[in-house]
Coordinates of C-alpha atoms in Angstrom, one line a residue:
M348 CA -167.1 -18.2 8.4
A349 CA -163.5 -17.0 7.8
R350 CA -160.7 -18.7 5.5
I351 CA -157.8 -19.5 7.5
A352 CA -154.3 -20.6 6.1
V353 CA -152.3 -23.0 8.4
I354 CA -148.6 -23.5 8.1
G355 CA -147.3 -26.8 8.9
A356 CA -149.0 -30.2 9.8
G357 CA -147.4 -30.9 13.4
L358 CA -149.7 -31.6 16.3
G359 CA -150.0 -27.9 17.3
A360 CA -151.2 -26.8 13.9
M361 CA -153.5 -29.7 13.6
S362 CA -154.8 -29.3 16.8
A363 CA -156.0 -25.5 15.8
A364 CA -157.2 -26.7 12.4
A365 CA -159.4 -29.1 13.9
R366 CA -160.8 -26.6 16.4
L367 CA -161.1 -23.7 14.0
A368 CA -163.0 -26.0 11.7
V369 CA -165.5 -27.2 14.3
A370 CA -166.1 -23.1 14.8
G371 CA -167.2 -23.0 11.3
H372 CA -163.9 -21.6 9.6
R373 CA -162.8 -22.8 6.1
V374 CA -159.2 -24.2 7.0
T375 CA -156.2 -25.1 4.8
V376 CA -153.3 -26.6 6.1
Y377 CA -150.0 -26.2 4.0
E378 CA -147.3 -28.9 4.7
R379 CA -143.8 -28.5 3.1
S380 CA -143.2 -32.0 3.4
E381 CA -145.4 -35.1 1.9
T382 CA -147.1 -36.0 5.2
F383 CA -148.6 -35.1 8.6
G384 CA -147.3 -35.4 12.0
G385 CA -144.2 -32.9 12.0
S386 CA -141.8 -34.6 14.4
L387 CA -143.9 -37.8 15.0
G388 CA -142.4 -40.0 12.2
R389 CA -142.4 -43.6 11.8
H390 CA -139.6 -45.8 10.4
A391 CA -140.4 -49.2 8.9
R392 CA -138.2 -51.8 7.3
D393 CA -138.6 -55.9 6.9
G394 CA -141.7 -56.0 9.1
F395 CA -139.9 -53.7 12.2
A396 CA -141.6 -50.3 13.0
F397 CA -139.8 -47.3 15.0
D398 CA -141.1 -44.1 16.3
T399 CA -138.5 -41.4 15.2
G400 CA -139.8 -38.7 17.6
P401 CA -141.3 -38.9 21.2
G402 CA -142.1 -42.4 22.3
L403 CA -144.6 -41.7 24.9
L404 CA -147.4 -39.4 25.7
H405 CA -147.6 -37.7 28.7
L406 CA -151.1 -35.4 30.0
P407 CA -153.2 -37.4 27.4
A408 CA -155.8 -35.2 28.9
V409 CA -154.9 -32.3 26.4
Y410 CA -155.9 -34.7 23.5
R411 CA -158.9 -36.1 25.3
D412 CA -160.3 -32.5 25.3
L413 CA -159.6 -31.8 21.6
F414 CA -161.4 -34.9 20.4
V415 CA -164.3 -34.1 22.8
K416 CA -164.5 -30.6 21.5
T417 CA -164.1 -31.4 17.7
G418 CA -166.7 -34.5 17.8
K419 CA -168.6 -37.0 19.3
E420 CA -165.9 -40.0 19.0
P421 CA -163.5 -39.7 22.2
L422 CA -159.6 -40.5 22.1
E423 CA -159.9 -43.9 23.0
R424 CA -162.2 -44.6 20.1
C425 CA -159.5 -43.6 17.7
V426 CA -156.3 -44.7 19.3
T427 CA -155.6 -47.4 22.1
L428 CA -153.6 -45.8 25.2
T429 CA -152.0 -48.2 27.6
Q430 CA -150.2 -46.6 31.1
V431 CA -146.8 -47.9 30.8
D432 CA -146.1 -49.5 34.3
P433 CA -143.3 -49.5 35.4
A434 CA -143.1 -46.1 34.0
S435 CA -139.2 -46.4 33.9
R436 CA -136.1 -48.4 35.0
H437 CA -133.2 -46.6 36.2
L438 CA -129.5 -47.9 35.9
F439 CA -126.5 -46.0 37.7
A440 CA -122.9 -46.3 37.1
D441 CA -122.9 -47.8 40.7
G442 CA -124.9 -50.7 39.7
T443 CA -127.9 -49.4 41.4
D444 CA -131.1 -50.5 39.6
V445 CA -134.5 -49.4 40.3
S446 CA -137.7 -49.2 38.6
L447 CA -140.5 -46.6 39.2
P448 CA -144.0 -47.5 39.2
N449 CA -146.2 -45.3 37.0
A450 CA -148.4 -42.5 38.7
S451 CA -148.0 -43.7 42.1
R452 CA -146.1 -41.5 44.8
A453 CA -146.3 -44.1 47.3
G454 CA -145.0 -46.7 44.9
V455 CA -142.1 -44.5 44.0
V456 CA -141.2 -43.7 47.4
A457 CA -140.9 -47.4 48.3
A458 CA -139.2 -48.3 45.3
L459 CA -136.4 -45.7 45.9
D460 CA -136.3 -46.5 49.6
A461 CA -135.5 -50.0 48.8
A462 CA -133.0 -49.5 45.8
L463 CA -131.2 -46.5 47.4
G464 CA -131.7 -46.9 50.9
D465 CA -134.2 -45.7 53.7
G466 CA -134.9 -41.9 53.3
A467 CA -134.1 -41.8 49.7
G468 CA -137.8 -42.1 48.9
G469 CA -139.0 -39.4 51.3
S470 CA -136.1 -37.2 49.9
W471 CA -137.8 -37.4 46.4
G472 CA -141.2 -37.2 47.7
A473 CA -140.6 -33.9 49.6
F474 CA -139.1 -32.8 46.2
L475 CA -142.3 -33.4 44.4
D476 CA -144.4 -31.8 47.3
R477 CA -142.4 -28.7 46.3
A478 CA -143.0 -29.5 42.8
R479 CA -146.7 -29.6 43.1
E480 CA -146.7 -26.3 44.6
A481 CA -145.0 -24.9 41.6
W482 CA -147.5 -26.7 39.5
D483 CA -150.4 -25.0 41.4
R484 CA -148.9 -21.8 41.3
S485 CA -147.9 -21.8 37.7
R486 CA -150.4 -24.2 35.6
R487 CA -152.8 -21.8 34.6
P488 CA -150.6 -18.8 33.2
L489 CA -147.9 -21.1 31.9
L490 CA -150.1 -23.6 30.3
E491 CA -153.6 -22.7 29.9
E492 CA -153.5 -19.1 29.1
P493 CA -151.9 -17.1 26.1
L494 CA -149.0 -15.4 27.2
R495 CA -149.8 -12.4 28.9
P496 CA -148.7 -9.1 27.9
D497 CA -147.3 -8.7 31.4
W498 CA -145.5 -12.1 31.0
Q499 CA -143.0 -10.9 33.4
V500 CA -145.0 -12.4 36.2
L501 CA -143.6 -15.6 34.8
S502 CA -140.1 -14.4 35.2
R503 CA -139.9 -15.4 38.9
D504 CA -139.4 -19.0 39.5
P505 CA -142.7 -20.6 41.6
Y506 CA -140.6 -23.4 42.7
P507 CA -140.5 -23.0 46.7
A508 CA -136.8 -24.1 47.4
P509 CA -135.8 -24.3 50.9
V510 CA -133.5 -21.8 52.3
R511 CA -129.9 -23.0 52.5
R512 CA -128.0 -21.5 55.4
R513 CA -124.3 -21.1 55.1
L514 CA -121.8 -20.4 57.3
L515 CA -120.2 -16.7 57.2
R516 CA -122.1 -16.5 53.8
P517 CA -125.8 -15.2 52.8
A518 CA -128.7 -17.9 52.8
R519 CA -129.6 -19.0 49.4
R520 CA -132.1 -20.9 47.8
A521 CA -131.7 -23.4 44.8
G522 CA -131.8 -21.7 41.6
T523 CA -131.2 -24.4 38.8
V524 CA -132.1 -28.3 38.5
S525 CA -128.4 -28.9 39.4
E526 CA -128.7 -26.9 42.8
V527 CA -132.0 -28.7 43.5
G528 CA -130.2 -32.1 43.3
A529 CA -127.4 -30.9 45.4
W530 CA -128.9 -29.3 48.1
E531 CA -132.3 -30.9 48.6
L532 CA -131.8 -34.4 47.3
A533 CA -128.3 -35.1 48.6
D534 CA -128.0 -38.6 47.0
P535 CA -126.1 -38.3 44.0
R536 CA -128.3 -40.9 42.1
L537 CA -131.4 -38.8 43.0
A538 CA -129.4 -35.9 41.4
A539 CA -128.7 -37.9 38.4
L540 CA -132.4 -38.9 38.2
L541 CA -133.4 -35.4 38.2
D542 CA -130.7 -34.2 35.7
G543 CA -132.0 -37.2 33.5
Y544 CA -135.6 -35.7 33.3
A545 CA -134.3 -32.1 32.5
L546 CA -131.7 -33.5 29.8
A547 CA -134.7 -35.7 28.2
Y548 CA -136.4 -32.3 27.5
G549 CA -133.1 -30.7 25.8
L550 CA -132.3 -28.6 29.4
D551 CA -128.9 -28.2 30.8
P552 CA -129.3 -28.8 34.7
L553 CA -126.7 -26.4 35.3
R554 CA -128.7 -23.4 34.2
A555 CA -132.2 -24.5 33.7
P556 CA -134.7 -23.1 36.6
A557 CA -135.7 -24.9 39.6
S558 CA -139.2 -24.9 38.0
T559 CA -137.9 -27.6 35.7
A560 CA -139.4 -29.8 38.8
L561 CA -142.6 -29.4 36.9
L562 CA -141.6 -32.1 34.4
P563 CA -141.0 -35.1 36.6
Y564 CA -143.9 -33.8 38.8
M565 CA -146.4 -34.2 35.6
E566 CA -144.7 -37.3 34.6
E567 CA -145.0 -39.0 38.0
T568 CA -148.4 -37.4 38.6
F569 CA -150.3 -37.8 35.4
G570 CA -148.5 -41.0 34.1
S571 CA -146.6 -42.0 30.7
W572 CA -149.0 -43.5 28.2
Y573 CA -148.0 -45.7 25.1
V574 CA -150.0 -45.2 22.3
S575 CA -150.4 -48.5 20.2
G576 CA -148.9 -48.5 16.8
G577 CA -146.7 -45.5 18.3
M578 CA -147.0 -41.9 18.6
R579 CA -147.5 -41.7 14.6
A580 CA -150.8 -43.3 15.5
L581 CA -152.0 -40.3 17.5
A582 CA -150.7 -38.0 14.6
R583 CA -152.7 -39.8 12.2
A584 CA -155.9 -39.9 14.5
V585 CA -155.6 -36.0 14.5
Y586 CA -155.1 -35.7 11.0
E587 CA -158.3 -37.8 10.4
R588 CA -159.9 -35.9 13.0
C589 CA -159.1 -32.7 10.8
L590 CA -160.3 -34.5 7.4
A591 CA -163.7 -35.3 9.1
R592 CA -164.0 -31.8 9.9
K593 CA -163.5 -30.8 6.2
V594 CA -160.0 -29.3 7.1
E595 CA -158.1 -29.2 3.6
F596 CA -154.5 -30.5 3.3
V597 CA -151.9 -29.3 0.6
F598 CA -148.9 -31.3 0.9
G599 CA -145.5 -30.5 -0.9
A600 CA -146.3 -26.8 -0.4
E601 CA -143.5 -24.5 1.2
V602 CA -144.7 -21.3 2.4
A603 CA -142.5 -18.5 1.2
R604 CA -143.7 -15.7 3.3
V605 CA -146.9 -14.7 5.1
L606 CA -148.9 -11.9 3.3
E607 CA -149.8 -8.5 4.8
K608 CA -152.3 -6.0 3.7
D609 CA -153.8 -2.9 5.6
G610 CA -151.6 -3.9 8.6
R611 CA -152.7 -7.4 9.0
A612 CA -152.1 -10.7 7.7
A613 CA -153.9 -11.5 4.5
G614 CA -152.6 -14.9 3.4
V615 CA -149.5 -16.8 2.3
E616 CA -147.4 -17.1 -0.7
L617 CA -145.8 -20.4 -1.6
T618 CA -142.5 -20.9 -2.9
D619 CA -144.1 -21.7 -6.5
G620 CA -145.5 -18.5 -6.3
T621 CA -149.1 -19.7 -5.6
V622 CA -151.0 -17.1 -3.6
A623 CA -153.8 -18.1 -1.0
E624 CA -155.7 -15.2 0.8
A625 CA -156.9 -15.7 4.1
A626 CA -158.2 -13.9 7.1
H627 CA -155.9 -15.5 9.6
V628 CA -152.8 -17.2 9.3
V629 CA -151.7 -19.7 11.9
L630 CA -147.9 -20.4 11.7
G631 CA -147.1 -23.9 13.1
A632 CA -143.5 -24.0 12.5
R633 CA -140.4 -22.1 13.8
P634 CA -140.9 -18.4 13.0
H635 CA -137.9 -16.8 11.3
P636 CA -137.9 -13.2 10.1
G637 CA -137.6 -14.5 6.2
L638 CA -141.2 -15.7 6.4
M639 CA -142.9 -12.6 8.1
P640 CA -143.7 -9.1 6.9
A641 CA -140.7 -7.1 8.1
Q642 CA -140.4 -6.3 11.6
E643 CA -144.0 -7.1 12.3
L644 CA -143.4 -10.3 14.4
W645 CA -141.2 -8.8 17.0
R646 CA -141.7 -5.9 19.2
D647 CA -139.9 -4.2 22.0
G648 CA -141.0 -5.9 25.5
D649 CA -141.8 -9.1 23.7
V650 CA -140.5 -12.3 25.5
T651 CA -139.1 -13.1 22.0
V652 CA -136.6 -10.3 22.2
Q653 CA -135.3 -11.0 25.6
P654 CA -131.6 -12.6 25.6
R655 CA -131.9 -16.1 26.0
P656 CA -129.7 -17.8 28.9
E657 CA -126.5 -19.4 28.0
G658 CA -127.1 -23.1 27.8
S659 CA -131.1 -22.6 26.6
A660 CA -130.2 -23.2 22.9
P661 CA -132.3 -26.3 21.7
T662 CA -130.8 -29.5 21.5
G663 CA -131.4 -32.6 18.9
R664 CA -131.9 -36.3 19.4
F665 CA -129.6 -39.1 18.2
L666 CA -131.4 -42.5 17.4
V667 CA -130.4 -46.0 16.7
L668 CA -133.5 -48.0 15.8
L669 CA -132.6 -51.7 16.5
S670 CA -134.1 -54.8 14.8
L671 CA -133.6 -57.7 16.9
R672 CA -133.8 -61.5 16.6
G673 CA -135.4 -63.2 19.7
A674 CA -138.6 -62.6 21.4
R675 CA -138.9 -59.6 23.8
P676 CA -138.8 -61.1 27.4
A677 CA -142.3 -61.0 29.4
D678 CA -140.5 -58.8 32.1
A679 CA -138.7 -56.5 30.2
V680 CA -139.2 -53.0 31.1
H681 CA -140.6 -50.4 28.4
R682 CA -138.5 -47.6 29.2
T683 CA -135.0 -47.7 30.8
L684 CA -132.4 -44.9 31.4
V685 CA -128.9 -46.0 31.5
H686 CA -127.4 -42.9 33.5
P687 CA -123.5 -42.2 33.3
A688 CA -121.0 -41.8 36.0
D689 CA -119.9 -38.4 34.9
G690 CA -123.0 -36.3 34.2
A691 CA -121.2 -33.1 34.4
A692 CA -119.1 -34.2 31.3
E693 CA -122.1 -35.0 29.3
R694 CA -123.7 -32.0 29.9
A695 CA -120.4 -30.2 29.2
A696 CA -120.1 -31.8 25.8
V697 CA -123.9 -31.7 24.7
F698 CA -124.2 -28.1 25.4
G699 CA -120.7 -27.3 24.4
G700 CA -121.3 -28.5 20.8
R701 CA -119.4 -31.8 21.2
L702 CA -120.2 -35.6 21.4
A703 CA -120.7 -37.0 24.9
G704 CA -118.1 -40.0 26.0
H705 CA -121.0 -41.4 28.0
P706 CA -124.5 -39.9 27.1
T707 CA -127.5 -40.8 29.0
V708 CA -129.2 -43.3 27.0
T709 CA -132.8 -43.9 26.7
V710 CA -134.1 -47.6 25.8
L711 CA -137.4 -48.0 24.4
R712 CA -138.7 -51.8 24.3
P713 CA -142.6 -51.6 23.6
D714 CA -144.7 -54.7 23.7
D715 CA -146.6 -53.9 20.5
P716 CA -147.0 -56.5 18.0
S717 CA -147.1 -53.7 15.2
T718 CA -143.4 -52.9 15.8
R719 CA -142.3 -56.3 14.9
P720 CA -142.6 -58.9 12.1
D721 CA -143.6 -61.9 14.6
E722 CA -143.4 -62.8 18.3
A723 CA -139.5 -64.1 17.7
H724 CA -138.2 -60.8 17.0
E725 CA -138.4 -57.4 18.9
A726 CA -137.9 -53.4 17.9
V727 CA -135.7 -51.4 20.3
T728 CA -135.1 -47.7 20.0
L729 CA -132.0 -46.1 21.9
T730 CA -132.1 -42.2 22.4
A731 CA -129.7 -39.5 23.6
T732 CA -129.7 -35.9 23.6
V733 CA -127.1 -34.3 21.5
A734 CA -125.8 -31.3 20.0
P735 CA -127.9 -30.1 16.8
H736 CA -126.3 -30.5 13.2
G737 CA -123.8 -27.6 12.7
P738 CA -121.7 -27.9 15.9
V739 CA -121.7 -31.4 15.2
D740 CA -121.4 -32.7 11.4
W741 CA -124.0 -35.2 11.8
T742 CA -123.8 -36.2 7.9
D743 CA -120.1 -37.5 8.7
E744 CA -120.8 -41.4 8.4
V745 CA -117.8 -42.1 10.6
V746 CA -119.2 -39.9 13.5
R747 CA -122.7 -41.5 13.0
A748 CA -121.2 -44.8 13.3
R749 CA -118.9 -44.6 16.2
Y750 CA -121.7 -42.8 18.2
A751 CA -124.3 -45.5 17.2
D752 CA -121.5 -48.1 18.5
T753 CA -121.2 -46.0 21.8
L754 CA -125.1 -46.1 22.4
I755 CA -125.2 -49.9 21.7
D756 CA -122.4 -50.6 24.2
I757 CA -124.4 -48.4 26.7
A758 CA -127.6 -50.1 26.2
S759 CA -126.4 -53.4 26.5
A760 CA -126.5 -53.0 30.3
A761 CA -130.2 -52.8 29.9
V762 CA -130.7 -55.4 27.1
P763 CA -128.2 -58.4 27.8
G764 CA -126.9 -60.0 24.7
L765 CA -127.8 -57.2 22.9
R766 CA -125.1 -57.2 19.9
D767 CA -125.7 -60.8 19.7
R768 CA -129.4 -60.3 18.9
M769 CA -129.0 -57.5 15.9
L770 CA -130.1 -57.9 12.9
H771 CA -130.0 -54.2 11.6
A772 CA -129.2 -50.9 13.1
E773 CA -130.9 -47.6 11.3
V774 CA -129.3 -44.7 12.6
R775 CA -131.1 -41.1 12.6
T776 CA -129.6 -38.0 13.5
P777 CA -130.3 -34.2 13.8
A778 CA -129.4 -33.9 10.1
E779 CA -132.3 -36.2 9.3
S780 CA -134.5 -34.3 11.4
A781 CA -133.5 -31.1 10.1
A782 CA -134.1 -32.4 6.4
E783 CA -137.6 -33.6 7.6
T784 CA -139.0 -31.1 9.7
G785 CA -137.4 -28.1 8.4
A786 CA -136.2 -27.2 12.3
P787 CA -132.5 -25.5 11.8
G788 CA -130.1 -28.0 13.0
G789 CA -132.8 -30.7 13.6
A790 CA -133.2 -29.0 17.0
V791 CA -136.3 -29.9 19.3
P792 CA -138.0 -27.3 21.2
A793 CA -138.0 -27.8 25.3
P794 CA -141.2 -26.8 27.1
A795 CA -141.8 -23.6 28.3
L796 CA -140.6 -22.7 31.8
A797 CA -141.2 -20.1 34.6
G798 CA -138.3 -18.4 36.2
G799 CA -135.0 -17.3 35.1
G800 CA -136.2 -14.1 34.3
G801 CA -138.5 -15.1 31.7
G802 CA -135.7 -16.5 29.4
W803 CA -137.0 -19.9 29.2
L804 CA -140.5 -18.8 27.9
H805 CA -141.4 -19.2 24.3
T806 CA -142.8 -16.7 21.7
G807 CA -146.4 -15.7 22.6
N808 CA -149.5 -17.2 20.5
R809 CA -150.3 -13.5 19.3
T810 CA -148.0 -11.4 17.2
R811 CA -147.8 -7.8 16.3
L812 CA -149.5 -8.3 13.2
P813 CA -153.1 -8.7 13.5
G814 CA -154.4 -11.9 12.0
L815 CA -151.0 -13.7 12.4
Y816 CA -150.8 -16.5 15.2
L817 CA -148.3 -19.2 16.3
A818 CA -148.8 -22.6 17.4
G819 CA -146.9 -25.6 18.0
G820 CA -143.4 -26.2 19.8
W821 CA -141.6 -23.1 19.2
S822 CA -144.5 -21.0 20.5
H823 CA -146.1 -21.0 24.0
P824 CA -146.2 -23.2 25.9
G825 CA -143.4 -25.1 24.1
G826 CA -142.0 -28.2 22.7
G827 CA -143.5 -31.7 23.4
P828 CA -146.7 -33.4 22.0
A829 CA -149.0 -32.2 25.1
H830 CA -147.5 -28.7 25.1
A831 CA -148.0 -28.3 21.2
G832 CA -151.5 -29.4 21.9
M833 CA -152.0 -26.9 24.1
S834 CA -150.7 -24.3 21.8
G835 CA -153.3 -25.3 19.3
A836 CA -156.0 -25.1 21.5
L837 CA -155.0 -21.4 22.7
V838 CA -154.8 -20.2 19.0
A839 CA -158.0 -21.5 18.1
G840 CA -159.5 -19.8 21.2
L841 CA -157.9 -16.5 20.3
I842 CA -159.2 -16.4 16.6
V843 CA -162.8 -17.6 17.5
E844 CA -163.2 -15.5 20.7
G845 CA -160.8 -12.7 20.0
D846 CA -157.9 -11.2 22.4
G847 CA -159.9 -11.3 25.2
F848 CA -159.8 -15.4 25.3
R849 CA -158.1 -16.4 28.8
G850 CA -157.8 -19.9 28.4
S851 CA -160.3 -22.9 29.2
Q852 CA -161.7 -22.7 32.6

């Protein structure tokens, strides 16, 4: 039995901690804030409650596996999961309105044909067939295995884009999301639908590789799920599973540096000078050189030192939390995306460090009694992908208020009479995220992607310093609740089974 120090109490770190504790190790989690969950926050006021991080869960099998492997009580006994159906509603600038059913390929094809015209559904379905091929080719090395020493195999894009023949010019294949949309989907509304998936994960469609197709494929194949009580309830369930397995948590404990002795990680030192020795250290936060023994994390040939593609910098999230008078209509859709007329202008602004005049706005309207004081009220969350704090000064009250008004105006297309129903609006920006999570600029990590020369991968779970491992959204396989849970499983496997661990079978 070894003593293990875990830095951070996000989902990836806690997933690793629970698995390591079940394997017989003594695990202590050091968290800089006063609570668990990382980006899975919850804001409450006057009987209203809102998620301040992701609002839906994809690939719930990741957490089902965690709960099976760490105890007899399955996930569904700890939280209530409900499939969101329809999975999403899309409002386009030309007035087109389409709702896509949850985890139903035939239903999605039929809905797109009905709303966009015959052939639209078939075009999207053929795209998803190619995305499935990319999933089959890359799923294991990209998501289920530790990042391989020969990670360059993931530098090639697994998406089988059709050859596009051009008059008097060499034939080409789509290499980016925007090229897939323009060359393979044809209908600009389908292209906007695909762009919306990329942007929601903080990816620039102009530069993100074609393998980004895995993201809509995963959502439309495995479904979108709502956790009763919000995603914070999932974080609490993982936290309580850790406590049940005797994981110790120390809150308000910021780690100043990882200790090194005899060429391996030897524990952590807190900012108050406290030293905690450990045989292994798991870093569940964004790695930075000041936290590590000099030059020990990075090494030549690592994916971490490859030049990042232009436009791959993380983005942040701007939220408006709306407390509304009036009951939620019975036919209200849980998630609606209002797409702009000029997606190119939005992308240029977000990835150029400016405010988009008309951003893509996601409207979340959960049918959950825990989010509202009674049935005569409703809690609604508006979200837009934005530049992080720094390029935009998100502490500027004028900027915050004006942008909140922009989102409310746009969201009124999805929630008729929205302004007349408003009791209160709470604004949260990347500045708040930075303060609460410690992520520079309040940035949100995107999932890892194959292709693009490996520039869209994340730091591997192993480091050059023996005994030091990385978990969470800033490491392989990247951001999002499901991916973070995968990283925790990979780190636990590496510590328990050693460097020969190749992932679950």
